[in-house]
Tab-separated table of C-alpha atoms and ligand atoms in Angstrom:
chain	number	residue	atom	x	y	z
A	1	VAL	CA	0.093	-0.008	0.116
A	2	SER	CA	1.460	3.259	-1.189
A	3	HIS	CA	1.085	6.698	1.108
A	4	ASN	CA	-1.078	7.584	-1.699
A	5	ASP	CA	-3.894	4.630	-1.308
A	6	HIS	CA	-6.377	5.089	1.213
A	7	ALA	CA	-9.248	3.099	2.582
A	8	VAL	CA	-11.745	5.809	1.697
A	9	ILE	CA	-11.558	9.683	0.086
A	10	VAL	CA	-14.013	12.131	0.248
A	11	VAL	CA	-14.353	14.097	-2.747
A	12	GLY	CA	-15.157	17.908	-1.541
A	13	GLY	CA	-15.501	19.694	1.517
A	14	GLY	CA	-18.388	21.456	2.079
A	15	ILE	CA	-21.016	20.716	4.918
A	16	GLY	CA	-21.696	17.387	3.078
A	17	GLY	CA	-18.032	16.209	2.730
A	18	LEU	CA	-17.177	17.006	6.371
A	19	GLY	CA	-20.276	15.737	7.709
A	20	THR	CA	-19.551	12.348	5.954
A	21	ALA	CA	-15.973	12.228	6.875
A	22	LEU	CA	-16.668	13.005	10.551
A	23	ALA	CA	-19.764	10.178	10.385
A	24	LEU	CA	-17.373	7.564	8.934
A	25	ALA	CA	-14.682	8.413	11.153
A	26	ARG	CA	-16.865	8.048	14.387
A	27	SER	CA	-17.656	4.306	12.731
A	28	GLY	CA	-14.268	3.945	12.841
A	29	VAL	CA	-13.193	4.160	9.179
A	30	PRO	CA	-10.333	6.123	8.614
A	31	VAL	CA	-11.037	8.716	5.938
A	32	HIS	CA	-8.604	11.176	3.557
A	33	LEU	CA	-10.469	14.302	2.320
A	34	LEU	CA	-9.787	16.293	-0.514
A	35	GLU	CA	-10.887	20.035	-1.087
A	36	ARG	CA	-9.894	21.772	-4.104
A	37	ALA	CA	-9.839	25.262	-2.338
A	38	PRO	CA	-6.951	26.673	-0.436
A	39	GLU	CA	-9.282	27.046	2.623
A	40	PHE	CA	-12.307	25.404	3.812
A	41	SER	CA	-15.097	28.025	3.642
A	42	GLU	CA	-18.548	28.822	3.189
A	43	VAL	CA	-20.801	31.396	1.659
A	44	GLY	CA	-21.552	34.350	3.914
A	45	ALA	CA	-24.763	33.890	4.540
A	46	GLY	CA	-27.154	32.079	6.595
A	47	ILE	CA	-28.514	28.743	6.389
A	48	GLN	CA	-31.785	27.213	8.119
A	49	MET	CA	-31.924	23.825	9.564
A	50	GLY	CA	-34.952	21.529	10.191
A	51	PRO	CA	-35.337	19.114	13.237
A	52	ASN	CA	-33.857	16.140	10.845
A	53	ALA	CA	-30.453	18.381	10.475
A	54	ILE	CA	-30.250	19.116	14.118
A	55	ARG	CA	-30.716	15.212	15.013
A	56	ALA	CA	-28.120	14.312	12.261
A	57	LEU	CA	-25.458	17.048	13.930
A	58	ASP	CA	-26.536	15.023	17.318
A	59	HIS	CA	-25.417	11.754	15.973
A	60	LEU	CA	-22.242	13.458	14.704
A	61	GLY	CA	-21.312	14.710	18.454
A	62	VAL	CA	-21.376	18.427	17.510
A	63	LEU	CA	-24.652	19.588	18.952
A	64	ASP	CA	-22.921	22.041	21.894
A	65	SER	CA	-20.690	23.303	19.319
A	66	ILE	CA	-23.579	24.052	17.132
A	67	TYR	CA	-25.545	25.351	19.840
A	68	GLU	CA	-22.883	28.179	20.470
A	69	THR	CA	-23.664	30.120	17.660
A	70	ALA	CA	-27.128	29.043	16.472
A	71	VAL	CA	-30.243	31.008	16.800
A	72	PHE	CA	-33.235	29.390	17.957
A	73	PRO	CA	-36.318	31.681	16.506
A	74	GLN	CA	-39.684	30.937	18.081
A	75	ARG	CA	-41.509	30.721	14.855
A	76	GLY	CA	-41.513	31.075	10.854
A	77	VAL	CA	-43.975	33.645	9.712
A	78	ILE	CA	-45.682	33.880	6.280
A	79	SER	CA	-46.662	37.002	4.821
A	80	ASP	CA	-47.761	38.512	1.530
A	81	ALA	CA	-45.218	40.621	0.022
A	82	THR	CA	-47.792	42.796	-1.702
A	83	THR	CA	-50.106	43.686	0.813
A	84	GLY	CA	-48.039	42.597	4.228
A	85	GLU	CA	-50.805	40.814	5.257
A	86	ARG	CA	-49.533	37.966	8.146
A	87	LEU	CA	-50.797	34.925	6.391
A	88	THR	CA	-49.838	32.165	9.057
A	89	THR	CA	-47.087	31.303	11.529
A	90	ILE	CA	-45.200	27.913	12.152
A	91	ASP	CA	-43.901	27.209	15.930
A	92	PHE	CA	-40.262	26.228	15.530
A	93	GLN	CA	-39.661	25.680	19.283
A	94	ALA	CA	-41.531	23.529	21.841
A	95	PRO	CA	-44.422	21.764	19.651
A	96	MET	CA	-41.703	21.097	17.022
A	97	ILE	CA	-39.375	19.545	19.913
A	98	ALA	CA	-42.558	17.505	21.296
A	99	ARG	CA	-43.249	16.172	17.577
A	100	PHE	CA	-39.787	15.712	16.117
A	101	GLY	CA	-37.403	15.763	18.778
A	102	TYR	CA	-35.285	18.868	17.868
A	103	PRO	CA	-36.072	22.453	17.256
A	104	TYR	CA	-35.671	24.101	14.427
A	105	VAL	CA	-32.574	26.369	14.155
A	106	VAL	CA	-31.046	28.918	11.794
A	107	LEU	CA	-27.242	29.596	11.668
A	108	HIS	CA	-24.510	31.139	9.403
A	109	ARG	CA	-22.950	28.790	7.407
A	110	ASN	CA	-19.539	29.185	8.384
A	111	ASP	CA	-20.620	28.619	11.868
A	112	VAL	CA	-21.859	25.163	10.970
A	113	LEU	CA	-18.713	24.491	8.251
A	114	THR	CA	-16.185	25.466	11.415
A	115	THR	CA	-17.959	23.131	13.997
A	116	LEU	CA	-17.731	19.990	11.054
A	117	LEU	CA	-14.048	21.278	10.552
A	118	GLU	CA	-12.838	21.514	13.798
A	119	ALA	CA	-14.287	18.020	15.099
A	120	CYS	CA	-12.599	16.610	11.749
A	121	ARG	CA	-9.394	17.860	12.518
A	122	ALA	CA	-9.993	16.692	16.143
A	123	HIS	CA	-10.641	13.227	14.858
A	124	PRO	CA	-7.494	10.839	14.712
A	125	LEU	CA	-9.177	9.064	11.705
A	126	VAL	CA	-9.669	12.036	9.532
A	127	THR	CA	-6.965	13.829	7.387
A	128	LEU	CA	-7.933	16.647	5.426
A	129	GLU	CA	-6.018	18.120	2.251
A	130	ASN	CA	-6.667	21.649	0.413
A	131	ASP	CA	-5.491	22.616	-2.871
A	132	ARG	CA	-6.576	19.217	-4.213
A	133	GLU	CA	-8.797	19.506	-7.036
A	134	VAL	CA	-10.274	16.244	-8.492
A	135	ASP	CA	-9.944	15.990	-12.252
A	136	GLU	CA	-11.052	12.476	-12.778
A	137	VAL	CA	-11.822	9.013	-11.218
A	138	ILE	CA	-11.313	6.293	-12.742
A	139	ASP	CA	-12.963	2.566	-11.822
A	140	GLU	CA	-10.226	0.110	-11.590
A	141	GLY	CA	-12.583	-2.592	-10.115
A	142	ASP	CA	-11.022	-3.248	-6.686
A	143	ARG	CA	-9.751	0.532	-6.684
A	144	MET	CA	-10.628	4.009	-7.638
A	145	ARG	CA	-7.666	5.697	-9.048
A	146	ILE	CA	-8.198	9.925	-8.765
A	147	VAL	CA	-6.452	11.982	-10.684
A	148	CYS	CA	-5.904	15.494	-9.317
A	149	LYS	CA	-5.833	18.700	-11.387
A	150	ASN	CA	-2.118	19.061	-10.823
A	151	GLY	CA	-1.189	15.608	-11.594
A	152	VAL	CA	-1.107	14.129	-8.212
A	153	GLU	CA	-2.596	10.552	-8.311
A	154	LEU	CA	-4.460	8.909	-5.571
A	155	THR	CA	-6.369	5.453	-4.976
A	156	ALA	CA	-9.198	4.330	-2.633
A	157	GLY	CA	-10.728	1.696	-1.670
A	158	LEU	CA	-14.044	3.596	-1.750
A	159	VAL	CA	-14.891	7.233	-2.996
A	160	VAL	CA	-17.630	9.655	-1.858
A	161	GLY	CA	-18.505	12.131	-3.988
A	162	ALA	CA	-19.206	15.122	-2.052
A	163	ASP	CA	-18.343	17.563	-4.718
A	164	GLY	CA	-21.404	19.612	-5.387
A	165	ILE	CA	-23.677	19.999	-8.132
A	166	ASN	CA	-20.945	20.326	-10.720
A	167	SER	CA	-19.876	16.890	-9.150
A	168	ARG	CA	-16.511	14.854	-11.079
A	169	VAL	CA	-17.621	11.866	-9.061
A	170	ARG	CA	-20.830	11.955	-10.611
A	171	ARG	CA	-19.432	10.990	-13.940
A	172	LEU	CA	-19.380	7.765	-13.046
A	173	VAL	CA	-22.794	7.314	-12.686
A	174	THR	CA	-24.294	10.297	-15.165
A	175	ASN	CA	-23.031	13.077	-17.209
A	176	ASP	CA	-25.930	15.251	-16.835
A	177	GLU	CA	-26.117	18.986	-16.701
A	178	PRO	CA	-27.640	21.392	-14.152
A	179	VAL	CA	-31.345	22.659	-14.578
A	180	PHE	CA	-31.385	26.539	-14.372
A	181	SER	CA	-34.587	27.386	-12.668
A	182	GLY	CA	-34.480	30.933	-14.022
A	183	HIS	CA	-34.724	32.206	-10.464
A	184	ILE	CA	-31.713	34.414	-8.667
A	185	ALA	CA	-31.051	34.832	-5.246
A	186	TYR	CA	-29.326	37.557	-3.709
A	187	ARG	CA	-27.909	36.790	-0.364
A	188	GLY	CA	-25.890	37.929	2.425
A	189	ALA	CA	-25.613	38.423	6.400
A	190	MET	CA	-24.935	41.777	7.726
A	191	PRO	CA	-24.542	43.260	11.117
A	192	ILE	CA	-28.156	43.418	12.958
A	193	GLU	CA	-27.829	46.966	13.631
A	194	LEU	CA	-27.875	48.022	9.870
A	195	VAL	CA	-31.317	46.535	9.672
A	196	PRO	CA	-33.979	48.634	10.913
A	197	SER	CA	-36.877	45.858	10.587
A	198	ALA	CA	-35.021	43.693	12.106
A	199	ALA	CA	-36.453	44.298	15.698
A	200	ASP	CA	-37.957	40.938	15.895
A	201	VAL	CA	-35.406	38.535	16.363
A	202	ASP	CA	-37.815	35.559	17.291
A	203	GLU	CA	-38.921	35.011	13.760
A	204	VAL	CA	-37.944	33.473	10.402
A	205	GLN	CA	-39.513	36.076	8.025
A	206	LEU	CA	-40.971	34.371	4.737
A	207	TRP	CA	-42.666	37.483	2.353
A	208	VAL	CA	-44.268	35.876	-0.828
A	209	GLY	CA	-45.315	37.240	-3.983
A	210	PRO	CA	-45.764	36.854	-7.580
A	211	GLY	CA	-42.482	35.720	-9.145
A	212	LEU	CA	-40.419	36.625	-5.978
A	213	HIS	CA	-39.724	36.143	-2.352
A	214	LEU	CA	-37.770	37.548	0.584
A	215	ILE	CA	-36.412	35.606	3.322
A	216	GLN	CA	-34.922	37.419	6.939
A	217	TYR	CA	-33.551	35.854	10.068
A	218	PRO	CA	-30.974	36.311	12.623
A	219	VAL	CA	-27.978	34.371	12.455
A	220	ARG	CA	-24.493	33.961	14.738
A	221	ARG	CA	-26.073	34.428	18.159
A	222	GLY	CA	-28.496	37.499	16.906
A	223	GLU	CA	-25.335	39.310	15.711
A	224	LEU	CA	-25.716	39.382	11.992
A	225	TYR	CA	-28.984	39.668	9.918
A	226	ASN	CA	-29.364	37.045	6.786
A	227	GLN	CA	-31.573	38.163	3.850
A	228	VAL	CA	-32.348	35.827	0.792
A	229	ALA	CA	-34.091	37.952	-1.903
A	230	VAL	CA	-35.429	35.810	-4.747
A	231	PHE	CA	-37.150	36.684	-8.110
A	232	GLU	CA	-37.450	34.833	-11.262
A	233	SER	CA	-35.888	36.578	-13.979
A	234	ARG	CA	-38.393	37.818	-16.880
A	235	ARG	CA	-35.114	38.979	-18.680
A	236	TYR	CA	-33.624	35.551	-18.666
A	237	ALA	CA	-37.250	34.400	-19.869
A	238	GLU	CA	-37.004	36.421	-22.515
A	239	GLY	CA	-33.831	35.642	-23.709
A	240	ARG	CA	-31.915	39.177	-22.806
A	241	ASP	CA	-28.325	39.045	-21.990
A	242	ASP	CA	-28.741	41.385	-18.907
A	243	TRP	CA	-30.763	39.221	-16.846
A	244	GLY	CA	-30.297	38.699	-12.874
A	245	THR	CA	-28.535	42.231	-12.511
A	246	PRO	CA	-29.152	44.493	-9.249
A	247	ASP	CA	-31.536	46.767	-10.937
A	248	GLU	CA	-33.315	43.720	-12.298
A	249	LEU	CA	-33.871	42.826	-8.387
A	250	VAL	CA	-35.172	46.388	-7.573
A	251	GLU	CA	-37.233	46.252	-10.717
A	252	ALA	CA	-38.845	42.721	-9.271
A	253	PHE	CA	-39.720	44.177	-6.181
A	254	ALA	CA	-41.119	47.417	-6.997
A	255	GLY	CA	-44.333	46.302	-6.328
A	256	THR	CA	-43.873	44.728	-2.871
A	257	CYS	CA	-44.736	46.476	0.448
A	258	GLU	CA	-42.821	49.083	1.922
A	259	ALA	CA	-41.290	46.467	4.388
A	260	VAL	CA	-40.141	44.411	1.935
A	261	ARG	CA	-39.178	47.298	-0.799
A	262	ALA	CA	-37.021	49.144	1.826
A	263	VAL	CA	-34.358	46.411	2.076
A	264	ILE	CA	-34.012	45.556	-1.335
A	265	PRO	CA	-31.570	48.524	-2.243
A	266	ARG	CA	-29.276	47.504	0.458
A	267	GLN	CA	-29.549	43.534	-0.896
A	268	ALA	CA	-28.977	44.765	-4.245
A	269	GLU	CA	-25.577	45.023	-3.069
A	270	GLU	CA	-25.036	40.919	-1.843
A	271	ARG	CA	-23.618	38.541	-4.260
A	272	ALA	CA	-26.340	36.949	-6.643
A	273	TYR	CA	-26.427	33.318	-7.139
A	274	PRO	CA	-28.588	31.896	-10.013
A	275	ASN	CA	-30.368	28.624	-8.681
A	276	TYR	CA	-29.938	25.274	-9.961
A	277	ASP	CA	-31.299	21.784	-9.108
A	278	LYS	CA	-31.027	18.568	-11.457
A	279	ASP	CA	-33.260	15.867	-12.060
A	280	PRO	CA	-33.386	12.808	-9.750
A	281	ILE	CA	-31.477	9.639	-10.564
A	282	ASP	CA	-32.000	6.185	-9.845
A	283	SER	CA	-28.752	5.308	-8.154
A	284	PHE	CA	-26.206	7.256	-6.014
A	285	VAL	CA	-23.669	4.259	-6.763
A	286	ALA	CA	-20.915	3.200	-9.299
A	287	ASN	CA	-19.006	0.099	-7.937
A	288	ARG	CA	-16.939	1.772	-5.243
A	289	ALA	CA	-17.881	5.126	-5.602
A	290	VAL	CA	-20.834	6.766	-3.850
A	291	LEU	CA	-22.389	10.139	-3.973
A	292	ILE	CA	-23.696	12.551	-1.147
A	293	GLY	CA	-25.168	15.798	-0.956
A	294	ASP	CA	-25.627	18.320	-4.233
A	295	ALA	CA	-23.536	15.762	-6.218
A	296	ALA	CA	-26.410	13.322	-5.604
A	297	HIS	CA	-29.632	15.203	-5.415
A	298	PRO	CA	-29.004	18.865	-6.058
A	299	MET	CA	-32.260	20.595	-5.273
A	300	LEU	CA	-33.706	23.763	-5.233
A	301	GLN	CA	-33.743	25.838	-2.045
A	302	TYR	CA	-37.393	25.999	-1.198
A	303	LEU	CA	-37.810	23.052	1.139
A	304	GLY	CA	-34.400	24.342	3.090
A	305	GLN	CA	-33.452	20.796	2.983
A	306	GLY	CA	-29.927	20.418	0.455
A	307	ALA	CA	-27.620	20.620	3.289
A	308	CYS	CA	-30.071	19.042	5.938
A	309	GLN	CA	-30.089	15.667	3.577
A	310	ALA	CA	-26.529	15.861	2.933
A	311	LEU	CA	-25.790	15.192	6.691
A	312	GLU	CA	-28.330	12.774	6.525
A	313	ASP	CA	-26.735	10.821	3.707
A	314	GLY	CA	-23.188	10.717	5.230
A	315	LEU	CA	-24.611	8.913	8.410
A	316	VAL	CA	-26.819	6.428	6.370
A	317	LEU	CA	-23.664	5.645	4.727
A	318	ALA	CA	-21.571	5.496	7.731
A	319	ALA	CA	-24.665	2.962	9.220
A	320	VAL	CA	-24.624	0.789	6.558
A	321	LEU	CA	-21.092	0.426	5.914
A	322	GLY	CA	-20.675	-0.617	9.755
A	323	GLY	CA	-17.117	0.274	9.824
A	324	ASP	CA	-16.218	-2.010	6.956
A	325	PRO	CA	-15.458	0.561	3.869
A	326	ASP	CA	-15.022	-2.909	1.583
A	327	ASP	CA	-18.310	-3.984	1.814
A	328	VAL	CA	-19.755	-2.110	-1.275
A	329	ALA	CA	-22.485	-4.587	-1.114
A	330	SER	CA	-24.118	-2.340	1.436
A	331	LEU	CA	-24.000	0.590	-0.901
A	332	GLY	CA	-27.436	-0.819	-2.646
A	333	GLU	CA	-28.826	-0.245	0.848
A	334	TYR	CA	-27.644	3.201	1.109
A	335	ASP	CA	-29.188	3.873	-2.657
A	336	ALA	CA	-32.469	2.095	-1.077
A	337	LEU	CA	-32.566	4.230	1.940
A	338	ARG	CA	-31.448	7.700	0.334
A	339	VAL	CA	-32.812	7.821	-3.420
A	340	PRO	CA	-36.711	7.653	-2.962
A	341	ARG	CA	-36.271	10.153	0.009
A	342	THR	CA	-33.979	12.870	-1.662
A	343	THR	CA	-35.842	12.215	-5.114
A	344	LYS	CA	-38.961	13.638	-3.254
A	345	CYS	CA	-37.141	16.408	-2.068
A	346	GLN	CA	-36.060	17.292	-5.264
A	347	ARG	CA	-39.524	16.997	-7.018
A	348	VAL	CA	-40.937	18.801	-4.145
A	349	ALA	CA	-39.391	21.460	-3.877
A	350	ARG	CA	-39.690	22.889	-7.655
A	351	PRO	CA	-43.444	23.286	-7.230
A	352	TRP	CA	-43.229	24.314	-3.703
A	353	GLY	CA	-41.002	27.755	-5.019
A	354	LYS	CA	-44.212	27.846	-7.436
A	355	SER	CA	-46.514	27.790	-5.177
A	356	TRP	CA	-44.672	30.550	-2.770
A	357	HIS	CA	-44.358	32.732	-6.587
A	358	THR	CA	-47.840	32.134	-7.912
A	359	GLY	CA	-49.395	34.911	-9.655
A	360	ASP	CA	-52.444	32.777	-10.212
A	361	GLU	CA	-55.448	34.387	-8.581
A	362	ALA	CA	-57.339	31.310	-8.328
A	363	PHE	CA	-54.248	29.201	-6.877
A	364	LYS	CA	-53.570	32.180	-4.583
A	365	GLY	CA	-56.800	32.409	-3.191
A	366	PHE	CA	-56.839	28.529	-2.403
A	367	ARG	CA	-52.980	28.902	-0.912
A	368	ASP	CA	-54.033	31.914	1.074
A	369	ARG	CA	-57.319	30.402	2.437
A	370	TYR	CA	-55.290	27.269	3.636
A	371	PHE	CA	-52.452	29.283	5.430
A	372	ARG	CA	-55.002	31.387	6.908
A	373	GLY	CA	-56.812	28.584	8.894
A	374	ARG	CA	-53.928	26.309	9.622
A	375	ALA	CA	-52.599	25.861	13.403
A	376	SER	CA	-49.045	27.000	14.081
A	377	ASP	CA	-48.377	23.565	15.145
A	378	ASP	CA	-49.732	21.687	12.320
A	379	PHE	CA	-46.645	19.998	10.406
A	380	SER	CA	-48.414	18.042	8.208
A	381	GLU	CA	-46.393	19.394	5.382
A	382	VAL	CA	-42.865	18.757	6.555
A	383	ALA	CA	-43.481	16.098	8.874
A	384	TRP	CA	-42.075	13.477	6.012
A	385	LEU	CA	-38.778	15.857	5.630
A	386	TYR	CA	-38.231	16.230	9.632
A	387	GLU	CA	-39.107	12.195	10.916
A	388	ASP	CA	-36.477	10.248	12.122
A	389	VAL	CA	-34.867	8.398	9.074
A	390	PHE	CA	-32.046	6.775	11.575
A	391	GLN	CA	-34.697	4.970	13.218
A	392	SER	CA	-34.840	2.121	10.853
A	393	LEU	CA	-31.264	1.382	11.054
A	394	GLY	CA	-31.717	0.578	14.780
A	395	GLU	CA	-28.328	-0.921	16.199
A	396	ARG	CA	-26.342	0.153	13.328
A	397	MET	CA	-26.748	3.864	14.148
A	398	ALA	CA	-24.965	2.821	17.361
A	399	GLY	CA	-22.008	2.134	15.569
A	400	VAL	CA	-21.516	5.892	14.526
A	401	GLN	CA	-21.808	6.653	18.037
A	402	VAL	CA	-25.546	7.884	18.458
A	403	GLY	CA	-25.802	11.351	20.117
A	404	GLY	CA	-22.660	10.075	21.669
A	405	ASN	CA	-19.472	12.247	23.234
A	406	ARG	CA	-21.862	15.295	23.722
B	1	FAD	C1	-30.097	30.224	-2.005
B	1	FAD	C2	-29.960	28.954	-1.213
B	1	FAD	C3	-30.362	28.854	-0.258
B	1	FAD	C4	-29.875	27.386	0.233
B	1	FAD	N1	-30.596	27.552	1.529
B	1	FAD	C5	-30.526	26.293	2.443
B	1	FAD	C6	-31.279	25.704	3.906
B	1	FAD	O1	-31.826	26.872	4.418
B	1	FAD	N2	-30.886	24.636	4.427
B	1	FAD	C7	-30.451	23.556	3.812
B	1	FAD	O2	-30.501	22.625	4.309
B	1	FAD	N3	-29.876	23.744	2.587
B	1	FAD	C8	-30.036	25.123	1.856
B	1	FAD	N4	-29.424	25.392	0.463
B	1	FAD	C9	-28.900	24.088	-0.370
B	1	FAD	C10	-27.127	23.956	0.370
B	1	FAD	O3	-26.182	24.763	0.485
B	1	FAD	C11	-26.829	22.408	-0.279
B	1	FAD	O4	-27.396	21.853	-0.677
B	1	FAD	C12	-25.527	22.573	0.443
B	1	FAD	O5	-24.301	23.333	0.782
B	1	FAD	C13	-24.770	21.252	-0.316
B	1	FAD	O6	-23.640	20.849	0.421
B	1	FAD	P1	-22.521	20.029	-0.296
B	1	FAD	O7	-21.366	19.342	0.933
B	1	FAD	O8	-23.123	18.677	-1.064
B	1	FAD	O9	-22.144	20.803	-1.374
B	1	FAD	P2	-21.288	21.904	-1.716
B	1	FAD	O10	-21.595	23.090	-0.719
B	1	FAD	O11	-21.333	22.621	-2.969
B	1	FAD	O12	-19.541	21.836	-1.215
B	1	FAD	C14	-19.088	20.635	-2.478
B	1	FAD	C15	-17.524	21.183	-2.087
B	1	FAD	O13	-16.814	20.490	-3.006
B	1	FAD	C16	-15.363	21.061	-3.069
B	1	FAD	N5	-15.330	20.588	-4.923
B	1	FAD	C17	-16.244	20.822	-6.075
B	1	FAD	N6	-15.420	20.177	-6.926
B	1	FAD	C18	-14.288	19.641	-6.132
B	1	FAD	C19	-13.179	18.817	-7.146
B	1	FAD	N7	-13.451	18.743	-8.327
B	1	FAD	N8	-12.408	18.404	-6.436
B	1	FAD	C20	-12.002	18.552	-5.200
B	1	FAD	N9	-13.340	19.327	-4.425
B	1	FAD	C21	-14.298	19.860	-4.991
B	1	FAD	C22	-16.201	22.475	-3.511
B	1	FAD	O14	-15.013	23.393	-3.349
B	1	FAD	C23	-16.970	22.545	-2.142
B	1	FAD	O15	-15.909	22.908	-1.170
B	1	FAD	C24	-29.560	26.430	-0.022
B	1	FAD	C25	-29.160	26.871	-1.440
B	1	FAD	C26	-29.243	27.952	-2.091
B	1	FAD	C27	-28.468	28.113	-3.106
């Protein structure tokens, strides 16, 4: 065995890759992780984590560290971005904890990444390498050969593709391309003092209107305020080149109520992210390669589940392997557990976004009447996302030190 041969190589050190490396290490498997960037880092914006992600972080043994910077909003509020009417609220604390065992939490992305990174660095079975961009992964039967951009080659008994929506590892499974939604997100977190409307730090605000929405919530112990303004680009639909620009953002939000419109000029200074997903696929496995996170099932952000599902992926992978990374037969079980669930996320996220952005008066009438009538502790629409997917793995989750070392 040369020093370039590893039991497991994880390609990509985002939230999914670091979470998976940690899960595997905690199950007794040595892991080597390759990240193309010179440093581990995340987008300078917030992230929402449903109870299923918090449960996963608990299984990874990092909940205390996560809770040090997290914000625990009392509720989510959905309002009409045009009229300002509060349509409905959803409880994020006591009723959610009573039902799912964990709260709904909002965080800064870098705080999540830092927690996972520190846990990986502290674990004797994890080694991390930056400046390693994987160019190609070659299936050699009983080994996988990884060719990096600078010519370095490594081999592994198992390759985990955690390299995001433009995954190289995914090419072993399919050569599909990202699908552009035509939606653009301007997002970023700023000091909370700069946001006059941020008085109520107990709420995650979602404002919905025709072809647009705005999300607002505090992060990092309430020191920063995260805002995400999303619109469906008309210019893109018309085939123009100047789509997604700050002035199109301002134009798109021109008809919104004062509370929404007021934050848009500042938001236009943030970075723009065009939103892509992919169509679901039947398998995340090719011999000794397996995909997790956005490499496996990139989805639109409307369910707030992309990273949550990535964390679940890593833990389920570790549990089915049961400490033996050579047990490639068990990857079939990984597929069986993860493909249907994440396919549903991908499929539901698209119309979920459409329901926020509807300009159809009839549909909007039904939607709003439903919103106004529902109780704040009615979790009917999201229960399937927040339920415990680890339960079916029973004893095998214990091998990943369930809730251990807290
Ligand atoms: C606007 C928006 C809002 C969102 N909100 C939420 C939310 O509230 N909650 C939620 O759960 N999810 C949310 N998501 C989705 C979430 O951000 C992603 O699903 C998640 O970050 C995916 O993590 P990942 O680790 O799989 O991939 P990535 O974060 O993309 O990480 C991939 C890593 O691999 C590295 N890499 C790529 N290619 C190579 C290579 N060839 N060699 C080596 N390294 C490589 C990259 O540098 C990167 O570090 C949102 C997404 C968007 C766009």
